[in-house]
Amino acid sequence: MVEGVKAIEGRESLRIEAAVAEGLQLARQAGRESPTLRDAVWELLLEAADPLRRLPNRERGWLTAAARAHWPDYVRNTAEEFAGAVGAERGGPVRLRPTPASAAAIDRMDTVLLWLPRAGGTNPRRDVAILFGLACGLRVAALRQRFGCGRRTVYDVRDRGLARICGWLREASEVCRALD
């Protein structure tokens, strides 16, 4: 019984470390020279919002998404670029249906979404909604109006939520403890 619990904890630690490593790489790509754990977590939250947008709806998902979901990243990215170029030549903006998210991005999204409840403070529902809303690209004004708080409160909730997640990650993973 104890061995099973240790195996589960070991797998979870590996998932955390793999996700944080990807988050650090995303932070470097975003222009941060020496990213911190907070930068990695924020980039992972930003990345987690993208697969949610790319998941197909239930009615038509089985028709086309399954066929393209297993395409290599190069093929999917090239297809998106080609469709954008063709639309630009025709003189108008093209509204493309996004290609399905990669399996690795969906796995990271699942991992990061499990971290979100750790971001809650005195008002956990509001805190998590604000943090993930910002990561999904919602405007601060919309969040202020929805939750009846000020601009500074929105940013404070984000900062405290990220700090809570980072604190939990440092407790859960040796690799995260070594990061700033």
PDB file of C-alpha atoms in Angstrom:
ATOM      1  CA  MET A   1       0.000   0.000   0.000  1.00  0.00           C
ATOM      2  CA  VAL A   2       2.774   2.452   0.904  1.00  0.00           C
ATOM      3  CA  GLU A   3       4.671   1.560  -2.259  1.00  0.00           C
ATOM      4  CA  GLY A   4       1.604   2.441  -4.348  1.00  0.00           C
ATOM      5  CA  VAL A   5       1.308   5.838  -2.665  1.00  0.00           C
ATOM      6  CA  LYS A   6       5.025   6.510  -3.234  1.00  0.00           C
ATOM      7  CA  ALA A   7       4.656   5.550  -6.905  1.00  0.00           C
ATOM      8  CA  ILE A   8       1.742   7.978  -7.321  1.00  0.00           C
ATOM      9  CA  GLU A   9       3.681  10.755  -5.564  1.00  0.00           C
ATOM     10  CA  GLY A  10       6.698  10.015  -7.770  1.00  0.00           C
ATOM     11  CA  ARG A  11       4.625  10.252 -10.946  1.00  0.00           C
ATOM     12  CA  GLU A  12       3.049  13.493  -9.775  1.00  0.00           C
ATOM     13  CA  SER A  13       6.473  14.917  -8.994  1.00  0.00           C
ATOM     14  CA  LEU A  14       7.661  13.968 -12.487  1.00  0.00           C
ATOM     15  CA  ARG A  15       4.621  15.655 -14.056  1.00  0.00           C
ATOM     16  CA  ILE A  16       5.282  18.796 -12.028  1.00  0.00           C
ATOM     17  CA  GLU A  17       8.952  18.864 -12.968  1.00  0.00           C
ATOM     18  CA  ALA A  18       8.224  18.277 -16.658  1.00  0.00           C
ATOM     19  CA  ALA A  19       5.601  21.028 -16.696  1.00  0.00           C
ATOM     20  CA  VAL A  20       7.877  23.488 -14.876  1.00  0.00           C
ATOM     21  CA  ALA A  21      10.727  22.716 -17.283  1.00  0.00           C
ATOM     22  CA  GLU A  22       8.401  23.484 -20.205  1.00  0.00           C
ATOM     23  CA  GLY A  23       7.237  26.645 -18.423  1.00  0.00           C
ATOM     24  CA  LEU A  24      10.816  27.818 -18.027  1.00  0.00           C
ATOM     25  CA  GLN A  25      11.398  27.230 -21.727  1.00  0.00           C
ATOM     26  CA  LEU A  26       8.228  29.172 -22.598  1.00  0.00           C
ATOM     27  CA  ALA A  27       9.370  32.035 -20.349  1.00  0.00           C
ATOM     28  CA  ARG A  28      12.726  32.147 -22.151  1.00  0.00           C
ATOM     29  CA  GLN A  29      10.920  32.232 -25.497  1.00  0.00           C
ATOM     30  CA  ALA A  30       8.813  35.111 -24.164  1.00  0.00           C
ATOM     31  CA  GLY A  31      11.989  37.123 -23.614  1.00  0.00           C
ATOM     32  CA  ARG A  32      12.906  36.526 -19.989  1.00  0.00           C
ATOM     33  CA  GLU A  33      16.635  35.909 -19.703  1.00  0.00           C
ATOM     34  CA  SER A  34      16.662  34.111 -16.360  1.00  0.00           C
ATOM     35  CA  PRO A  35      13.066  33.066 -15.656  1.00  0.00           C
ATOM     36  CA  THR A  36      11.879  32.317 -12.146  1.00  0.00           C
ATOM     37  CA  LEU A  37       9.372  29.720 -10.986  1.00  0.00           C
ATOM     38  CA  ARG A  38       6.706  32.437 -10.996  1.00  0.00           C
ATOM     39  CA  ASP A  39       7.466  33.224 -14.648  1.00  0.00           C
ATOM     40  CA  ALA A  40       7.236  29.528 -15.510  1.00  0.00           C
ATOM     41  CA  VAL A  41       3.879  29.132 -13.751  1.00  0.00           C
ATOM     42  CA  TRP A  42       2.447  32.217 -15.443  1.00  0.00           C
ATOM     43  CA  GLU A  43       3.585  31.040 -18.877  1.00  0.00           C
ATOM     44  CA  LEU A  44       2.056  27.615 -18.181  1.00  0.00           C
ATOM     45  CA  LEU A  45      -1.240  29.255 -17.267  1.00  0.00           C
ATOM     46  CA  LEU A  46      -1.131  31.267 -20.486  1.00  0.00           C
ATOM     47  CA  GLU A  47      -0.375  28.106 -22.431  1.00  0.00           C
ATOM     48  CA  ALA A  48      -3.178  26.170 -20.677  1.00  0.00           C
ATOM     49  CA  ALA A  49      -5.726  28.636 -22.021  1.00  0.00           C
ATOM     50  CA  ASP A  50      -4.790  27.850 -25.626  1.00  0.00           C
ATOM     51  CA  PRO A  51      -5.704  24.129 -25.678  1.00  0.00           C
ATOM     52  CA  LEU A  52      -9.056  25.008 -24.102  1.00  0.00           C
ATOM     53  CA  ARG A  53      -9.781  27.263 -27.084  1.00  0.00           C
ATOM     54  CA  ARG A  54      -8.644  24.570 -29.475  1.00  0.00           C
ATOM     55  CA  LEU A  55     -10.717  21.728 -28.070  1.00  0.00           C
ATOM     56  CA  PRO A  56     -13.503  20.927 -30.543  1.00  0.00           C
ATOM     57  CA  ASN A  57     -17.143  21.131 -29.623  1.00  0.00           C
ATOM     58  CA  ARG A  58     -19.012  17.882 -29.132  1.00  0.00           C
ATOM     59  CA  GLU A  59     -21.173  17.954 -32.239  1.00  0.00           C
ATOM     60  CA  ARG A  60     -18.505  18.285 -34.888  1.00  0.00           C
ATOM     61  CA  GLY A  61     -15.434  17.247 -32.941  1.00  0.00           C
ATOM     62  CA  TRP A  62     -15.550  13.649 -34.048  1.00  0.00           C
ATOM     63  CA  LEU A  63     -15.758  14.655 -37.720  1.00  0.00           C
ATOM     64  CA  THR A  64     -12.561  16.602 -38.272  1.00  0.00           C
ATOM     65  CA  ALA A  65     -10.571  17.083 -35.105  1.00  0.00           C
ATOM     66  CA  ALA A  66      -9.701  13.441 -34.620  1.00  0.00           C
ATOM     67  CA  ALA A  67      -8.229  13.275 -38.103  1.00  0.00           C
ATOM     68  CA  ARG A  68      -5.932  16.267 -37.555  1.00  0.00           C
ATOM     69  CA  ALA A  69      -5.144  15.840 -33.867  1.00  0.00           C
ATOM     70  CA  HIS A  70      -2.328  13.429 -34.605  1.00  0.00           C
ATOM     71  CA  TRP A  71      -0.678  15.521 -37.292  1.00  0.00           C
ATOM     72  CA  PRO A  72       2.876  16.550 -36.419  1.00  0.00           C
ATOM     73  CA  ASP A  73       3.280  20.119 -35.155  1.00  0.00           C
ATOM     74  CA  TYR A  74       5.115  21.144 -38.325  1.00  0.00           C
ATOM     75  CA  VAL A  75       2.209  20.074 -40.543  1.00  0.00           C
ATOM     76  CA  ARG A  76      -0.420  21.735 -38.350  1.00  0.00           C
ATOM     77  CA  ASN A  77       1.533  25.014 -38.110  1.00  0.00           C
ATOM     78  CA  THR A  78       2.229  25.047 -41.846  1.00  0.00           C
ATOM     79  CA  ALA A  79      -1.458  24.454 -42.601  1.00  0.00           C
ATOM     80  CA  GLU A  80      -2.417  27.405 -40.379  1.00  0.00           C
ATOM     81  CA  GLU A  81       0.152  29.671 -42.021  1.00  0.00           C
ATOM     82  CA  PHE A  82      -0.968  28.645 -45.514  1.00  0.00           C
ATOM     83  CA  ALA A  83      -4.618  29.294 -44.710  1.00  0.00           C
ATOM     84  CA  GLY A  84      -3.703  32.724 -43.300  1.00  0.00           C
ATOM     85  CA  ALA A  85      -1.666  33.597 -46.392  1.00  0.00           C
ATOM     86  CA  VAL A  86      -4.466  32.571 -48.758  1.00  0.00           C
ATOM     87  CA  GLY A  87      -6.954  34.635 -46.782  1.00  0.00           C
ATOM     88  CA  ALA A  88      -4.673  37.674 -46.820  1.00  0.00           C
ATOM     89  CA  GLU A  89      -4.365  37.458 -50.607  1.00  0.00           C
ATOM     90  CA  ARG A  90      -8.132  37.562 -50.952  1.00  0.00           C
ATOM     91  CA  GLY A  91      -8.194  40.865 -49.128  1.00  0.00           C
ATOM     92  CA  GLY A  92      -9.984  40.113 -45.908  1.00  0.00           C
ATOM     93  CA  PRO A  93      -9.479  38.645 -42.497  1.00  0.00           C
ATOM     94  CA  VAL A  94      -9.877  34.924 -42.386  1.00  0.00           C
ATOM     95  CA  ARG A  95     -11.690  33.291 -39.510  1.00  0.00           C
ATOM     96  CA  LEU A  96     -10.074  29.920 -39.207  1.00  0.00           C
ATOM     97  CA  ARG A  97     -11.141  27.164 -36.953  1.00  0.00           C
ATOM     98  CA  PRO A  98      -8.106  26.478 -34.776  1.00  0.00           C
ATOM     99  CA  THR A  99      -6.323  23.216 -35.261  1.00  0.00           C
ATOM    100  CA  PRO A 100      -6.566  20.702 -32.424  1.00  0.00           C
ATOM    101  CA  ALA A 101      -4.103  21.077 -29.587  1.00  0.00           C
ATOM    102  CA  SER A 102      -1.200  18.674 -29.377  1.00  0.00           C
ATOM    103  CA  ALA A 103      -1.314  15.824 -26.887  1.00  0.00           C
ATOM    104  CA  ALA A 104       1.601  17.292 -24.925  1.00  0.00           C
ATOM    105  CA  ALA A 105      -0.166  20.660 -24.611  1.00  0.00           C
ATOM    106  CA  ILE A 106      -3.322  18.947 -23.379  1.00  0.00           C
ATOM    107  CA  ASP A 107      -1.316  16.964 -20.805  1.00  0.00           C
ATOM    108  CA  ARG A 108       0.321  20.154 -19.524  1.00  0.00           C
ATOM    109  CA  MET A 109      -3.064  21.875 -19.455  1.00  0.00           C
ATOM    110  CA  ASP A 110      -4.462  19.048 -17.318  1.00  0.00           C
ATOM    111  CA  THR A 111      -1.515  19.309 -14.955  1.00  0.00           C
ATOM    112  CA  VAL A 112      -1.734  23.091 -14.644  1.00  0.00           C
ATOM    113  CA  LEU A 113      -5.505  23.087 -14.150  1.00  0.00           C
ATOM    114  CA  LEU A 114      -4.966  20.798 -11.158  1.00  0.00           C
ATOM    115  CA  TRP A 115      -2.769  23.524  -9.656  1.00  0.00           C
ATOM    116  CA  LEU A 116      -5.443  26.244  -9.906  1.00  0.00           C
ATOM    117  CA  PRO A 117      -7.336  25.399  -6.686  1.00  0.00           C
ATOM    118  CA  ARG A 118      -4.087  26.055  -4.805  1.00  0.00           C
ATOM    119  CA  ALA A 119      -4.326  29.711  -5.901  1.00  0.00           C
ATOM    120  CA  GLY A 120      -7.451  30.408  -3.857  1.00  0.00           C
ATOM    121  CA  GLY A 121      -7.210  32.715  -0.863  1.00  0.00           C
ATOM    122  CA  THR A 122      -9.994  34.106   1.310  1.00  0.00           C
ATOM    123  CA  ASN A 123     -12.386  34.086  -1.655  1.00  0.00           C
ATOM    124  CA  PRO A 124     -11.207  31.024  -3.606  1.00  0.00           C
ATOM    125  CA  ARG A 125     -13.805  31.054  -6.395  1.00  0.00           C
ATOM    126  CA  ARG A 126     -13.132  34.681  -7.210  1.00  0.00           C
ATOM    127  CA  ASP A 127      -9.364  34.307  -6.928  1.00  0.00           C
ATOM    128  CA  VAL A 128      -9.182  31.315  -9.261  1.00  0.00           C
ATOM    129  CA  ALA A 129     -11.622  32.904 -11.730  1.00  0.00           C
ATOM    130  CA  ILE A 130      -9.601  36.119 -11.850  1.00  0.00           C
ATOM    131  CA  LEU A 131      -6.257  34.343 -12.192  1.00  0.00           C
ATOM    132  CA  PHE A 132      -7.387  32.044 -14.990  1.00  0.00           C
ATOM    133  CA  GLY A 133      -9.463  34.797 -16.599  1.00  0.00           C
ATOM    134  CA  LEU A 134      -6.340  36.926 -16.940  1.00  0.00           C
ATOM    135  CA  ALA A 135      -4.450  33.934 -18.333  1.00  0.00           C
ATOM    136  CA  CYS A 136      -7.220  33.388 -20.887  1.00  0.00           C
ATOM    137  CA  GLY A 137      -6.915  36.977 -22.057  1.00  0.00           C
ATOM    138  CA  LEU A 138      -9.970  38.528 -20.425  1.00  0.00           C
ATOM    139  CA  ARG A 139      -9.683  42.265 -20.022  1.00  0.00           C
ATOM    140  CA  VAL A 140      -9.120  43.654 -16.553  1.00  0.00           C
ATOM    141  CA  ALA A 141     -12.153  45.920 -16.982  1.00  0.00           C
ATOM    142  CA  ALA A 142     -14.391  42.907 -17.603  1.00  0.00           C
ATOM    143  CA  LEU A 143     -13.046  41.138 -14.522  1.00  0.00           C
ATOM    144  CA  ARG A 144     -13.468  44.285 -12.418  1.00  0.00           C
ATOM    145  CA  GLN A 145     -17.068  44.607 -13.511  1.00  0.00           C
ATOM    146  CA  ARG A 146     -17.870  40.938 -12.981  1.00  0.00           C
ATOM    147  CA  PHE A 147     -16.370  40.704  -9.491  1.00  0.00           C
ATOM    148  CA  GLY A 148     -16.953  44.262  -8.305  1.00  0.00           C
ATOM    149  CA  CYS A 149     -13.367  45.042  -7.443  1.00  0.00           C
ATOM    150  CA  GLY A 150     -10.714  47.515  -8.506  1.00  0.00           C
ATOM    151  CA  ARG A 151      -7.920  47.182 -11.033  1.00  0.00           C
ATOM    152  CA  ARG A 152      -5.292  46.909  -8.321  1.00  0.00           C
ATOM    153  CA  THR A 153      -7.279  44.117  -6.623  1.00  0.00           C
ATOM    154  CA  VAL A 154      -7.312  42.112  -9.857  1.00  0.00           C
ATOM    155  CA  TYR A 155      -3.534  42.325 -10.131  1.00  0.00           C
ATOM    156  CA  ASP A 156      -3.072  41.611  -6.404  1.00  0.00           C
ATOM    157  CA  VAL A 157      -5.245  38.495  -6.699  1.00  0.00           C
ATOM    158  CA  ARG A 158      -3.118  37.370  -9.650  1.00  0.00           C
ATOM    159  CA  ASP A 159       0.143  37.963  -7.807  1.00  0.00           C
ATOM    160  CA  ARG A 160      -0.999  36.255  -4.604  1.00  0.00           C
ATOM    161  CA  GLY A 161      -2.432  33.317  -6.548  1.00  0.00           C
ATOM    162  CA  LEU A 162       0.827  32.802  -8.404  1.00  0.00           C
ATOM    163  CA  ALA A 163       2.726  33.034  -5.108  1.00  0.00           C
ATOM    164  CA  ARG A 164       0.470  30.371  -3.548  1.00  0.00           C
ATOM    165  CA  ILE A 165       0.955  28.009  -6.480  1.00  0.00           C
ATOM    166  CA  CYS A 166       4.720  28.567  -6.417  1.00  0.00           C
ATOM    167  CA  GLY A 167       4.811  27.893  -2.675  1.00  0.00           C
ATOM    168  CA  TRP A 168       2.936  24.647  -3.131  1.00  0.00           C
ATOM    169  CA  LEU A 169       5.208  23.620  -6.012  1.00  0.00           C
ATOM    170  CA  ARG A 170       8.285  24.257  -3.859  1.00  0.00           C
ATOM    171  CA  GLU A 171       6.837  21.962  -1.205  1.00  0.00           C
ATOM    172  CA  ALA A 172       5.935  19.273  -3.739  1.00  0.00           C
ATOM    173  CA  SER A 173       9.085  19.181  -5.854  1.00  0.00           C
ATOM    174  CA  GLU A 174      12.794  19.269  -5.142  1.00  0.00           C
ATOM    175  CA  VAL A 175      13.451  20.861  -8.550  1.00  0.00           C
ATOM    176  CA  CYS A 176      11.077  23.726  -7.790  1.00  0.00           C
ATOM    177  CA  ARG A 177      12.823  24.380  -4.467  1.00  0.00           C
ATOM    178  CA  ALA A 178      16.059  24.960  -6.352  1.00  0.00           C
ATOM    179  CA  LEU A 179      14.441  27.643  -8.543  1.00  0.00           C
ATOM    180  CA  ASP A 180      14.271  31.263  -7.422  1.00  0.00           C
TER     181      ASP A 180
END
